Short mmCIF file of C-alpha atoms in Angstrom, two decimals:
data_model
loop_
_atom_site.label_atom_id
_atom_site.label_comp_id
_atom_site.label_asym_id
_atom_site.label_seq_id
_atom_site.Cartn_x
_atom_site.Cartn_y
_atom_site.Cartn_z
CA UNK Z 20 -21.05 0.39 13.89
CA UNK Z 21 -21.10 -1.72 10.74
CA UNK Z 22 -24.53 -2.91 9.72
CA UNK Z 23 -24.20 -6.58 8.74
CA UNK Z 24 -27.17 -8.91 8.71
CA UNK Z 25 -25.65 -11.96 7.05
CA UNK Z 26 -24.39 -15.00 8.90
CA UNK Z 27 -22.11 -16.07 6.03
CA UNK Z 28 -18.66 -16.55 7.60
CA UNK Z 29 -17.01 -15.56 4.33
CA UNK Z 30 -18.44 -12.05 4.80
CA UNK Z 31 -17.28 -11.46 8.39
CA UNK Z 32 -18.96 -9.16 10.87
CA UNK Z 33 -17.33 -5.93 9.68
CA UNK Z 34 -15.58 -5.34 13.01
CA UNK Z 35 -12.68 -7.77 12.74
CA UNK Z 36 -11.48 -9.56 9.60
CA UNK Z 37 -11.74 -13.33 9.37
CA UNK Z 38 -9.56 -15.75 7.46
CA UNK Z 39 -12.53 -17.27 5.54
CA UNK Z 40 -13.59 -13.87 4.19
CA UNK Z 41 -10.04 -13.05 3.09
CA UNK Z 42 -9.63 -16.44 1.42
CA UNK Z 43 -12.96 -15.96 -0.38
CA UNK Z 44 -11.66 -12.77 -1.98
CA UNK Z 45 -9.52 -14.89 -4.28
CA UNK Z 46 -12.61 -15.15 -6.46
CA UNK Z 47 -12.61 -11.39 -7.09
CA UNK Z 48 -9.20 -11.66 -8.72
CA UNK Z 49 -9.51 -14.97 -10.55
CA UNK Z 50 -11.66 -13.66 -13.39
CA UNK Z 51 -9.52 -10.59 -14.09
CA UNK Z 52 -6.68 -10.47 -16.58
CA UNK Z 53 -3.18 -10.15 -15.11
CA UNK Z 54 -1.59 -6.72 -15.21
CA UNK Z 55 0.40 -6.21 -18.38
CA UNK Z 56 4.14 -6.67 -18.23
CA UNK Z 57 6.14 -3.88 -19.75
CA UNK Z 58 7.43 -0.59 -18.41
CA UNK Z 59 6.55 1.54 -15.43
CA UNK Z 60 6.60 4.53 -17.73
CA UNK Z 61 9.32 6.90 -18.89
CA UNK Z 62 10.44 7.60 -15.32
CA UNK Z 63 10.84 3.96 -14.26
CA UNK Z 64 13.03 0.95 -14.92
CA UNK Z 65 12.68 -1.23 -17.99
CA UNK Z 66 10.94 -4.37 -16.82
CA UNK Z 67 11.55 -7.98 -17.63
CA UNK Z 68 9.37 -9.88 -20.14
CA UNK Z 69 10.00 -12.90 -17.92
CA UNK Z 70 8.06 -13.76 -14.82
CA UNK Z 71 8.97 -10.77 -12.71
CA UNK Z 72 10.07 -7.16 -12.78
CA UNK Z 73 13.02 -7.30 -10.43
CA UNK Z 74 16.50 -6.36 -11.61
CA UNK Z 75 19.87 -7.87 -10.60
CA UNK Z 76 23.21 -6.22 -11.45
CA UNK Z 77 25.00 -8.12 -14.25
CA UNK Z 78 27.89 -5.99 -15.58
CA UNK Z 79 28.90 -2.51 -16.67
CA UNK Z 80 29.68 -1.14 -20.13
CA UNK Z 81 30.54 2.25 -21.57
CA UNK Z 82 27.71 4.76 -21.48
CA UNK Z 83 25.86 5.42 -24.74
CA UNK Z 84 23.33 8.13 -25.52
CA UNK Z 85 19.89 7.20 -24.20
CA UNK Z 86 21.09 5.15 -21.21
CA UNK Z 87 19.35 5.89 -17.90
CA UNK Z 88 21.59 8.35 -16.02
CA UNK Z 89 20.52 6.77 -12.72
CA UNK Z 90 22.33 3.56 -13.75
CA UNK Z 91 25.74 5.19 -14.21
CA UNK Z 92 28.47 3.15 -12.55
CA UNK Z 93 30.23 6.01 -10.80
CA UNK Z 94 33.09 3.94 -9.39
CA UNK Z 95 34.06 2.52 -12.77
CA UNK Z 96 33.55 5.92 -14.38
CA UNK Z 97 35.95 7.52 -11.90
CA UNK Z 98 38.49 4.74 -12.30
CA UNK Z 99 38.56 4.74 -16.11
CA UNK Z 100 37.78 8.36 -16.84
CA UNK Z 101 34.99 7.27 -19.21
CA UNK Z 102 31.29 7.11 -18.38
CA UNK Z 103 29.99 3.58 -17.76
CA UNK Z 104 26.46 2.37 -17.11
CA UNK Z 105 25.28 -0.68 -15.20
CA UNK Z 106 23.42 -3.50 -16.93
CA UNK Z 107 20.88 -5.63 -15.15
CA UNK Z 108 19.46 -9.10 -15.59
CA UNK Z 109 15.88 -9.92 -14.71
CA UNK Z 110 14.93 -11.91 -11.66
CA UNK Z 111 12.51 -14.75 -12.28
CA UNK Z 112 10.04 -13.53 -9.67
CA UNK Z 113 8.93 -10.06 -8.67
CA UNK Z 114 8.22 -9.20 -5.04
CA UNK Z 115 4.79 -7.88 -4.08
CA UNK Z 116 5.09 -6.24 -0.66
CA UNK Z 117 2.02 -5.28 1.37
CA UNK Z 118 2.72 -2.52 3.89
CA UNK Z 119 0.02 -2.44 6.57
CA UNK Z 120 -0.54 0.73 8.56
CA UNK Z 121 -1.96 -0.19 11.98
CA UNK Z 122 -2.69 3.29 13.31
CA UNK Z 123 -5.51 3.43 15.92
CA UNK Z 124 -7.60 5.64 13.61
CA UNK Z 125 -8.20 2.64 11.34
CA UNK Z 126 -10.14 0.66 13.95
CA UNK Z 127 -13.35 2.56 13.34
CA UNK Z 128 -16.22 2.54 10.88
CA UNK Z 129 -19.84 3.59 10.39
CA UNK Z 130 -20.74 1.93 7.06
CA UNK Z 131 -20.61 -1.81 6.39
CA UNK Z 132 -17.22 -2.42 8.01
CA UNK Z 133 -14.38 -0.87 9.97
CA UNK Z 134 -11.56 0.80 8.03
CA UNK Z 135 -9.24 -1.84 9.49
CA UNK Z 136 -11.36 -4.62 8.00
CA UNK Z 137 -11.38 -2.90 4.62
CA UNK Z 138 -7.59 -2.64 4.86
CA UNK Z 139 -7.32 -6.38 5.53
CA UNK Z 140 -9.65 -7.15 2.63
CA UNK Z 141 -7.76 -4.88 0.23
CA UNK Z 142 -4.52 -6.51 1.36
CA UNK Z 143 -6.02 -9.94 0.67
CA UNK Z 144 -6.98 -8.82 -2.84
CA UNK Z 145 -3.38 -7.65 -3.35
CA UNK Z 146 -2.07 -11.02 -2.14
CA UNK Z 147 -4.30 -12.98 -4.50
CA UNK Z 148 -3.35 -10.68 -7.39
CA UNK Z 149 0.29 -11.46 -6.60
CA UNK Z 150 -0.46 -15.20 -6.76
CA UNK Z 151 -2.18 -14.70 -10.12
CA UNK Z 152 0.80 -12.72 -11.46
CA UNK Z 153 3.37 -15.26 -10.23
CA UNK Z 154 4.96 -12.94 -7.65
CA UNK Z 155 6.50 -13.68 -4.30
CA UNK Z 156 4.39 -12.14 -1.55
CA UNK Z 157 5.52 -10.48 1.70
CA UNK Z 158 3.93 -8.18 4.27
CA UNK Z 159 4.98 -6.01 7.17
CA UNK Z 160 3.77 -3.33 9.56
CA UNK Z 161 5.35 -0.60 11.66
CA UNK Z 162 6.54 -2.69 14.58
CA UNK Z 163 9.84 -2.60 16.46
CA UNK Z 164 9.35 -6.20 17.61
CA UNK Z 165 7.57 -8.19 14.90
CA UNK Z 166 9.54 -9.30 11.86
CA UNK Z 167 8.06 -9.01 8.35
CA UNK Z 168 6.21 -11.94 6.82
CA UNK Z 169 8.98 -13.28 4.55
CA UNK Z 170 8.53 -13.53 0.79
CA UNK Z 171 6.96 -16.74 -0.49
CA UNK Z 172 5.21 -17.79 -3.69
CA UNK Z 173 1.83 -19.29 -4.46
CA UNK Z 174 -1.23 -19.84 -2.28
CA UNK Z 175 0.94 -20.81 0.69
CA UNK Z 176 2.67 -17.45 0.58
CA UNK Z 177 -0.68 -15.68 0.28
CA UNK Z 178 -2.14 -17.56 3.25
CA UNK Z 179 0.77 -16.49 5.46
CA UNK Z 180 0.05 -12.88 4.58
CA UNK Z 181 -3.70 -13.30 5.08
CA UNK Z 182 -3.12 -14.81 8.51
CA UNK Z 183 -0.99 -11.79 9.44
CA UNK Z 184 -3.64 -9.35 8.17
CA UNK Z 185 -6.26 -11.07 10.34
CA UNK Z 186 -4.01 -10.70 13.41
CA UNK Z 187 -2.96 -7.13 12.71
CA UNK Z 188 -6.43 -5.82 11.97
CA UNK Z 189 -8.39 -7.70 14.63
CA UNK Z 190 -7.48 -5.00 17.17
CA UNK Z 191 -5.04 -2.12 17.51
CA UNK Z 192 -1.53 -3.57 18.05
CA UNK Z 193 0.04 -2.32 21.24
CA UNK Z 194 3.44 -1.88 19.59
CA UNK Z 195 2.39 0.18 16.56
CA UNK Z 196 5.33 2.45 15.70
CA UNK Z 197 3.77 4.15 12.71
CA UNK Z 198 3.96 4.13 8.94
CA UNK Z 199 7.45 5.74 8.82
CA UNK Z 200 8.86 2.71 10.65
CA UNK Z 201 7.03 0.37 8.27
CA UNK Z 202 8.63 2.15 5.30
CA UNK Z 203 12.03 1.81 6.98
CA UNK Z 204 11.47 -1.95 7.23
CA UNK Z 205 10.39 -2.04 3.60
CA UNK Z 206 13.62 -0.46 2.38
CA UNK Z 207 15.57 -3.41 3.76
CA UNK Z 208 13.34 -5.93 2.01
CA UNK Z 209 12.65 -4.37 -1.39
CA UNK Z 210 14.62 -4.88 -4.57
CA UNK Z 211 14.32 -2.74 -7.71
CA UNK Z 212 11.17 -3.53 -9.66
CA UNK Z 213 9.07 -4.64 -6.69
CA UNK Z 214 5.38 -3.89 -6.38
CA UNK Z 215 4.43 -2.08 -3.16
CA UNK Z 216 0.85 -1.80 -1.89
CA UNK Z 217 0.43 0.52 1.11
CA UNK Z 218 -2.75 0.19 3.20
CA UNK Z 219 -2.99 3.33 5.31
CA UNK Z 220 -5.07 5.89 7.11
CA UNK Z 221 -4.82 9.25 5.29
CA UNK Z 222 -3.39 10.92 8.38
CA UNK Z 223 -0.57 8.37 8.44
CA UNK Z 224 0.26 9.13 4.82
CA UNK Z 225 0.25 12.87 5.55
CA UNK Z 226 3.27 12.63 7.86
CA UNK Z 227 5.45 11.03 5.17
CA UNK Z 228 7.40 13.65 3.15
CA UNK Z 229 6.47 13.61 -0.53
CA UNK Z 230 10.16 13.25 -1.38
CA UNK Z 231 10.18 9.89 0.35
CA UNK Z 232 7.29 8.67 -1.79
CA UNK Z 233 9.09 9.91 -4.90
CA UNK Z 234 12.27 8.04 -3.95
CA UNK Z 235 10.29 4.84 -3.38
CA UNK Z 236 8.44 5.18 -6.68
CA UNK Z 237 11.66 5.68 -8.66
CA UNK Z 238 12.53 2.02 -8.27
CA UNK Z 239 9.20 0.31 -7.56
CA UNK Z 240 5.57 0.19 -8.60
CA UNK Z 241 3.87 1.93 -5.66
CA UNK Z 242 0.15 1.96 -4.88
CA UNK Z 243 -1.27 3.74 -1.83
CA UNK Z 244 -4.80 2.91 -0.69
CA UNK Z 245 -6.30 5.53 1.64
CA UNK Z 246 -8.82 3.91 3.99
CA UNK Z 247 -11.78 6.23 4.58
CA UNK Z 248 -15.25 6.19 6.12
CA UNK Z 249 -18.27 8.12 4.77
CA UNK Z 250 -18.73 9.92 8.09
CA UNK Z 251 -15.25 11.40 7.73
CA UNK Z 252 -15.83 12.75 4.23
CA UNK Z 253 -19.48 13.81 4.56
CA UNK Z 254 -20.48 14.42 8.19
CA UNK Z 255 -24.03 15.55 8.99
CA UNK Z 256 -24.70 19.09 10.17
CA UNK Z 257 -25.59 17.89 13.63
CA UNK Z 258 -24.15 17.11 17.03
CA UNK Z 259 -22.35 13.76 16.99
CA UNK Z 260 -21.73 11.82 20.22
CA UNK Z 261 -18.52 9.79 20.56
CA UNK Z 262 -17.63 7.41 23.36
CA UNK Z 263 -13.97 7.20 24.31
CA UNK Z 264 -12.50 4.70 26.73
CA UNK Z 265 -13.33 6.80 29.77
CA UNK Z 266 -15.78 9.52 28.76
CA UNK Z 267 -18.34 10.71 26.22
CA UNK Z 268 -17.61 13.55 23.77
CA UNK Z 269 -20.02 15.50 21.56
CA UNK Z 270 -18.92 17.36 18.44
CA UNK Z 271 -21.37 19.97 17.17
CA UNK Z 272 -20.93 19.93 13.40
CA UNK Z 273 -23.70 22.45 12.86
CA UNK Z 274 -21.12 25.09 13.80
CA UNK Z 275 -19.00 26.28 10.87
CA UNK Z 276 -15.77 26.34 12.87
CA UNK Z 277 -16.28 22.76 14.02
CA UNK Z 278 -17.01 21.58 10.48
CA UNK Z 279 -13.85 23.25 9.24
CA UNK Z 280 -11.84 21.59 11.99
CA UNK Z 281 -13.41 18.27 11.04
CA UNK Z 282 -12.48 18.81 7.40
CA UNK Z 283 -8.90 19.70 8.34
CA UNK Z 284 -8.66 16.49 10.34
CA UNK Z 285 -10.22 14.04 7.89
CA UNK Z 286 -10.79 15.41 4.38
CA UNK Z 287 -7.66 17.52 3.92
CA UNK Z 288 -5.16 14.61 4.25
CA UNK Z 289 -7.10 12.70 1.56
CA UNK Z 290 -7.20 15.71 -0.77
CA UNK Z 291 -3.48 16.37 -0.25
CA UNK Z 292 -2.48 12.79 -0.99
CA UNK Z 293 -4.68 12.61 -4.09
CA UNK Z 294 -3.18 15.87 -5.38
CA UNK Z 295 0.50 15.30 -4.53
CA UNK Z 296 1.31 11.60 -4.81
CA UNK Z 297 0.51 11.01 -8.52
CA UNK Z 298 3.03 13.72 -9.42
CA UNK Z 299 5.61 11.71 -7.45
CA UNK Z 300 4.99 8.54 -9.45
CA UNK Z 301 2.64 6.96 -6.90
CA UNK Z 302 -0.80 5.61 -7.78
CA UNK Z 303 -3.30 6.48 -5.09
CA UNK Z 304 -6.97 5.78 -4.42
CA UNK Z 305 -9.32 6.51 -1.54
CA UNK Z 306 -11.04 3.28 -0.51
CA UNK Z 307 -14.23 3.79 1.48
CA UNK Z 308 -15.44 1.23 3.99
CA UNK Z 309 -18.54 0.66 1.85
CA UNK Z 310 -16.71 0.29 -1.48
CA UNK Z 311 -15.96 -3.10 -3.07
CA UNK Z 312 -12.64 -4.26 -1.65
CA UNK Z 313 -11.29 -5.00 -5.14
CA UNK Z 314 -12.31 -1.68 -6.71
CA UNK Z 315 -8.68 -0.51 -6.73
CA UNK Z 316 -7.42 -3.40 -8.91
CA UNK Z 317 -7.42 -1.30 -12.13
CA UNK Z 318 -4.46 0.59 -10.63
CA UNK Z 319 -2.23 -2.46 -11.17
CA UNK Z 320 -0.02 -2.25 -14.22
CA UNK Z 321 -0.84 1.31 -15.22
CA UNK Z 322 2.00 3.45 -16.52
CA UNK Z 323 3.22 5.92 -13.96
CA UNK Z 324 3.25 9.65 -14.57
CA UNK Z 325 6.60 11.37 -14.71
CA UNK Z 326 8.20 12.06 -11.35
CA UNK Z 327 8.15 15.78 -10.73
#
């Protein structure tokens, strides 16, 4: 259980996020410089020097050496017999989309706060960073019934997202359909040049093929935050009691086989994501329940590595 002795409502109780604590996180972003505008890196789209990074199709012209092969206009090329490439004009606002994993494994914690609360807090930091950068803000989760929080600008847009994060991470949603469904929803909402922040349990990330992450990162700035708890990464060599809904379970981690099984369950998905996703153009960071909720902010605006 989280150990929280303060009565300050802007800090919350560590078990369920509160709107005041998410609103208060605006102060963690206010003093930081906005992420630099420019390019994703040599594997990404050229980005607008205007207010956003989105790209809208404008026209096509004949291909010249150095043009991005991914922008070839294949229909016009086939019709004319000469290679043509598409040109784009910048949108005035970029979209920052927060994708919230609501897997049951997140509603747990042993240090300071639940992983679900840390997810909500990290999402709030992302929302306030979007306000600072002049982006439109949207959010969604893996639900077959609930529609995404539609894009909106400014503090009003951020507050809509914060309200959703409070609802989603107060308790496990009964209709959670998983991170793959959330990514499906995202594909219908995203436009080239969007910023995507994924709040997820490492085990949820593990079921997503790396090729899917690579495809997402080809057209967007993608950041994946892996929510972790210290007990998962460094369990004691002792017998740990766990209470489920209907019975008590003890796991003896003094036994080598049990410790290996524990590592396979909790540490291996983190290690795999940290090793594989950067090579696919995705920025990734493990965010412990006891870490500052804004500690991942330096990931914003970094150049991406080449997509393997």
